[in-house]
Coordinates of C-alpha atoms in Angstrom, one line a residue:
M18 CA 12.5 -32.7 -17.6
A19 CA 10.1 -32.4 -14.7
D20 CA 11.5 -33.4 -11.3
E21 CA 10.5 -37.0 -10.4
L22 CA 7.5 -37.4 -8.1
V23 CA 8.3 -40.9 -6.9
H24 CA 11.7 -41.9 -5.5
Y25 CA 12.9 -45.5 -5.4
T26 CA 15.8 -46.7 -3.3
V27 CA 17.0 -50.2 -2.1
T28 CA 18.8 -50.7 1.1
G29 CA 19.4 -54.0 3.0
G30 CA 16.8 -55.9 0.9
I31 CA 14.1 -53.2 1.4
A32 CA 12.8 -51.2 -1.5
T33 CA 11.4 -47.8 -0.4
I34 CA 9.0 -46.1 -2.7
T35 CA 8.3 -42.5 -1.7
L36 CA 5.5 -40.4 -3.1
D37 CA 6.9 -36.9 -3.4
S38 CA 4.3 -34.5 -4.8
P39 CA 3.3 -32.5 -1.7
H40 CA 2.2 -29.5 -3.8
N41 CA -1.0 -31.4 -4.7
R42 CA -1.2 -33.7 -1.6
N43 CA 0.4 -36.6 -3.5
A44 CA -2.6 -36.8 -5.8
L45 CA -2.4 -39.5 -8.5
S46 CA -1.4 -37.4 -11.4
A47 CA -0.4 -38.9 -14.7
Q48 CA 3.3 -38.4 -13.9
L49 CA 3.0 -39.9 -10.4
R50 CA 1.0 -42.9 -11.7
R51 CA 3.6 -43.5 -14.3
E52 CA 6.5 -43.3 -11.9
L53 CA 4.8 -45.3 -9.2
S54 CA 4.0 -48.1 -11.6
A55 CA 7.6 -48.2 -12.8
A56 CA 8.9 -48.3 -9.2
L57 CA 6.7 -51.1 -8.3
E58 CA 7.8 -53.0 -11.4
S59 CA 11.5 -52.4 -10.4
A60 CA 10.8 -53.8 -6.9
R61 CA 9.1 -56.9 -8.3
T62 CA 11.9 -57.8 -10.7
D63 CA 14.9 -56.9 -8.5
D64 CA 16.1 -60.1 -6.8
A65 CA 17.9 -58.0 -4.2
V66 CA 14.5 -56.7 -3.0
R67 CA 12.8 -58.7 -0.3
V68 CA 10.1 -56.4 1.0
V69 CA 8.7 -53.0 -0.1
Q70 CA 7.9 -49.9 1.9
L71 CA 5.4 -47.4 0.4
T72 CA 5.7 -44.0 2.1
H73 CA 5.4 -40.3 1.3
T74 CA 6.7 -36.8 1.9
G75 CA 4.5 -33.9 3.0
P76 CA 1.6 -33.9 5.4
V77 CA -0.7 -36.1 3.2
F78 CA -0.1 -39.7 2.1
C79 CA -2.3 -39.5 -1.0
A80 CA -5.4 -37.5 -1.9
G81 CA -6.6 -39.8 -4.6
M82 CA -7.0 -39.1 -8.3
D83 CA -5.8 -35.7 -9.6
L84 CA -9.2 -34.0 -10.1
K85 CA -7.6 -31.2 -12.1
E86 CA -6.6 -33.7 -14.8
A87 CA -10.0 -35.4 -14.6
R88 CA -11.8 -32.2 -15.4
G89 CA -13.4 -32.2 -18.9
A90 CA -12.0 -35.6 -20.0
G91 CA -14.2 -38.3 -21.5
S92 CA -14.5 -41.7 -19.9
G93 CA -11.8 -43.2 -22.2
D94 CA -9.3 -40.4 -21.3
Q95 CA -9.7 -40.4 -17.6
G96 CA -6.6 -41.1 -15.6
V97 CA -8.4 -43.6 -13.5
N98 CA -8.1 -46.0 -16.4
E99 CA -4.5 -46.5 -15.5
F100 CA -5.2 -47.1 -11.8
P101 CA -6.1 -50.8 -11.9
Q102 CA -2.5 -51.6 -12.9
I103 CA -1.1 -49.9 -9.8
L104 CA -3.6 -51.5 -7.4
D105 CA -2.9 -54.9 -8.9
Q106 CA 0.9 -54.3 -8.7
L107 CA 0.5 -53.7 -5.0
W108 CA -2.0 -56.4 -4.3
S109 CA -0.3 -59.2 -6.3
S110 CA 3.3 -58.2 -5.6
P111 CA 5.3 -61.4 -4.7
K112 CA 7.2 -59.2 -2.2
P113 CA 5.2 -58.0 0.9
V114 CA 4.3 -54.3 0.8
V115 CA 4.1 -52.2 3.9
A116 CA 2.4 -48.8 3.8
R117 CA 3.7 -46.0 6.1
L118 CA 1.2 -43.2 6.6
A119 CA 2.3 -40.0 8.4
G120 CA -0.8 -38.2 7.2
P121 CA -4.3 -38.6 5.6
A122 CA -5.5 -40.7 2.7
R123 CA -8.5 -40.2 0.6
A124 CA -10.3 -42.2 -2.1
G125 CA -7.7 -43.8 -4.4
G126 CA -5.1 -43.3 -1.7
I127 CA -7.1 -45.6 0.6
G128 CA -7.3 -48.1 -2.2
M129 CA -3.5 -48.3 -2.3
V130 CA -3.3 -48.6 1.5
A131 CA -5.8 -51.5 1.3
A132 CA -3.8 -53.1 -1.5
C133 CA -0.7 -53.3 0.7
D134 CA -0.2 -56.3 3.0
I135 CA 0.4 -54.2 6.1
A136 CA -0.4 -50.6 6.9
V137 CA 0.6 -48.4 9.8
A138 CA -0.5 -44.8 10.4
V139 CA -0.2 -42.0 13.0
P140 CA -3.3 -41.0 15.0
E141 CA -3.4 -37.7 13.0
A142 CA -4.0 -39.6 9.8
T143 CA -7.6 -39.4 8.6
F144 CA -9.5 -41.3 5.9
A145 CA -12.6 -40.8 3.8
F146 CA -14.2 -42.5 0.8
S147 CA -15.1 -39.1 -0.6
E148 CA -16.2 -40.3 -4.1
V149 CA -19.9 -40.1 -3.6
R150 CA -19.6 -36.5 -2.4
I151 CA -18.3 -35.4 -5.8
G152 CA -20.7 -37.6 -7.7
V153 CA -18.5 -40.6 -8.5
V154 CA -18.3 -44.2 -7.4
P155 CA -15.5 -45.9 -5.4
A156 CA -15.6 -48.7 -7.9
L157 CA -12.0 -49.6 -8.5
I158 CA -10.9 -49.3 -4.9
S159 CA -13.7 -51.5 -3.7
L160 CA -11.8 -54.4 -5.1
T161 CA -8.9 -53.9 -2.6
V162 CA -10.8 -52.2 0.2
L163 CA -13.9 -54.5 0.7
P164 CA -11.8 -57.6 1.4
R165 CA -10.3 -55.7 4.3
L166 CA -13.2 -53.8 5.8
Q167 CA -16.0 -55.0 8.0
A168 CA -19.2 -55.1 6.0
R169 CA -21.2 -52.7 8.1
A170 CA -18.4 -50.2 8.2
A171 CA -18.0 -50.4 4.5
H172 CA -21.6 -49.6 3.9
E173 CA -21.6 -46.7 6.3
L174 CA -18.3 -45.2 5.1
F175 CA -18.7 -45.7 1.3
L176 CA -22.2 -44.3 1.3
T177 CA -21.7 -41.3 3.7
G178 CA -18.2 -40.2 2.6
E179 CA -17.6 -39.3 6.3
V180 CA -14.1 -38.7 7.6
F181 CA -12.9 -41.3 10.1
D182 CA -9.7 -41.5 12.1
A183 CA -6.8 -44.0 12.3
H184 CA -8.1 -45.6 15.4
R185 CA -11.3 -46.5 13.7
A186 CA -9.4 -47.6 10.6
V187 CA -7.6 -50.2 12.8
E188 CA -10.9 -51.3 14.3
I189 CA -12.5 -52.0 10.9
G190 CA -9.5 -53.7 9.3
L191 CA -8.0 -51.0 7.1
L192 CA -4.9 -50.5 9.2
N193 CA -2.8 -53.0 11.2
A194 CA -1.6 -50.4 13.7
C195 CA -1.9 -46.8 14.8
V196 CA 1.1 -45.4 16.6
P197 CA 2.3 -42.0 17.8
A198 CA 4.4 -40.1 15.2
E199 CA 7.6 -40.6 17.1
Q200 CA 7.1 -44.4 17.0
L201 CA 6.0 -44.7 13.4
D202 CA 9.4 -45.4 11.8
A203 CA 10.3 -48.0 14.5
K204 CA 6.9 -49.8 14.1
V205 CA 7.3 -49.9 10.3
A206 CA 10.9 -51.1 10.6
G207 CA 9.8 -53.9 12.8
Y208 CA 7.3 -55.1 10.2
L209 CA 9.9 -54.8 7.5
K210 CA 12.5 -56.8 9.4
S211 CA 10.0 -59.5 10.3
L212 CA 8.9 -59.9 6.7
S213 CA 12.5 -60.1 5.5
L214 CA 13.0 -63.2 7.5
G215 CA 10.6 -65.2 5.4
G216 CA 11.7 -67.3 2.4
P217 CA 11.1 -65.3 -0.8
K218 CA 9.2 -68.1 -2.6
A219 CA 7.3 -69.0 0.6
L220 CA 6.2 -65.4 1.1
A221 CA 5.0 -65.1 -2.5
A222 CA 3.1 -68.4 -2.3
T223 CA 1.6 -67.4 1.1
K224 CA 0.4 -64.1 -0.4
E225 CA -1.2 -66.0 -3.2
L226 CA -2.8 -68.4 -0.7
L227 CA -4.3 -65.5 1.3
S228 CA -6.0 -64.3 -1.9
R229 CA -7.5 -67.6 -2.9
P230 CA -11.2 -68.3 -2.6
R231 CA -11.9 -70.5 0.5
P232 CA -13.2 -74.0 -0.1
A233 CA -16.7 -74.6 1.3
T234 CA -15.2 -77.0 3.9
P235 CA -11.7 -77.9 5.0
S236 CA -12.0 -81.4 3.6
E237 CA -12.5 -79.9 0.1
G238 CA -9.1 -78.1 0.3
F239 CA -6.9 -80.7 2.0
A240 CA -5.6 -82.3 -1.1
A241 CA -4.5 -79.1 -2.8
M242 CA -3.0 -77.6 0.4
N243 CA -1.2 -80.8 1.2
E244 CA 0.4 -80.8 -2.3
L245 CA 1.5 -77.2 -1.8
S246 CA 2.8 -77.8 1.7
A247 CA 4.7 -81.0 0.9
G248 CA 6.2 -79.3 -2.2
F249 CA 7.6 -76.5 -0.2
F250 CA 9.0 -78.8 2.5
A251 CA 10.9 -80.6 -0.2
S252 CA 11.9 -77.5 -2.1
E253 CA 15.4 -76.0 -2.2
E254 CA 14.2 -73.1 -0.1
G255 CA 12.4 -75.3 2.4
Q256 CA 15.4 -77.5 2.8
E257 CA 17.7 -74.5 3.3
G258 CA 15.3 -73.2 6.0
I259 CA 15.2 -76.6 7.7
R260 CA 19.1 -76.9 7.7
A261 CA 19.4 -73.3 9.0
F262 CA 17.0 -74.1 11.8
G263 CA 18.9 -77.2 12.8
Q264 CA 22.3 -75.4 12.6
K265 CA 20.9 -72.4 14.6
R266 CA 21.8 -69.9 11.9
K267 CA 19.9 -67.5 9.6
P268 CA 18.8 -68.9 6.2
S269 CA 20.7 -67.7 3.2
W270 CA 17.9 -65.5 2.1
V271 CA 18.0 -63.2 5.1
P272 CA 19.6 -59.8 4.2
A273 CA 22.8 -58.8 5.9
E274 CA 22.3 -56.3 8.7

C-alpha cells in the first residue's frame, strides 16, 4: 500500500490535516484528493473536533491539480471532477477551517485557501492563478475565490496569471495575515484558540449566515434574523453560555487546555 499523502490528527479539539506529498509540491493527485476528502469528512463528523487546521509539509502548500494525471484524459475522466467536493467540504464545514501556508499556492491550491475561513501565510509564500497560461479556465476555484477577492484584483490576476506575494494577498482579501516564518505557528495557534471558544452550533450557524445572500435592505431581513437570534438565545447552548458568563467560567464546550 502506498504511503499516505494526507495525515489527520486530533489534539485538544483541533483537527490538523497535513498535505504530505512534497515530491510533487502537494499537487492534487487522485490519492491526495481521496485522502484529503476523507480527512475533512472525519473532522466534520467527529464531535471531539472544534476547529480544523489545514497545513502542509515541504516548501509548497499546494501546486494545484496534478497535471501529469490530467495529460491525455477526456473531460469525463479528469481529476478536477472530484475537486468540487473538496472545495465544498472546506467552505461548508460546520467547524471553522484555518489554512497555514509556509510556502506558495497555485491554482486549485488557492481555491482551497479561499475556501477556508481564515488563512495565514509567510512573506515568502507566492500565489498565481496560472490556469490561463496553460490554456485552462479557473472555473471551479472562482466559486470560492471571487467572494474573497476585490473585483479589480480578480480581473487582473485571473486574466494575467501573474505571480503575486503574500502581502498583496492580504490587501486583496485572499489572506487574513502575513507573518514572518518564526511567528507563523503562534499566529495560527492564536486563531485556533479563539475559534475554539465559540459554541459549536453557534459557529456553524454563523458560518452559514456569512454565506447567505444579503437582503436588499436591512428591514427585509430583520424577521428572519430575529428568529435566528432569539432561537439561539433560548437554546441549550445559548443558555449554557449565558450561565458561564454570569458565573465567570468557561462554557462546557471549550476544550481543556
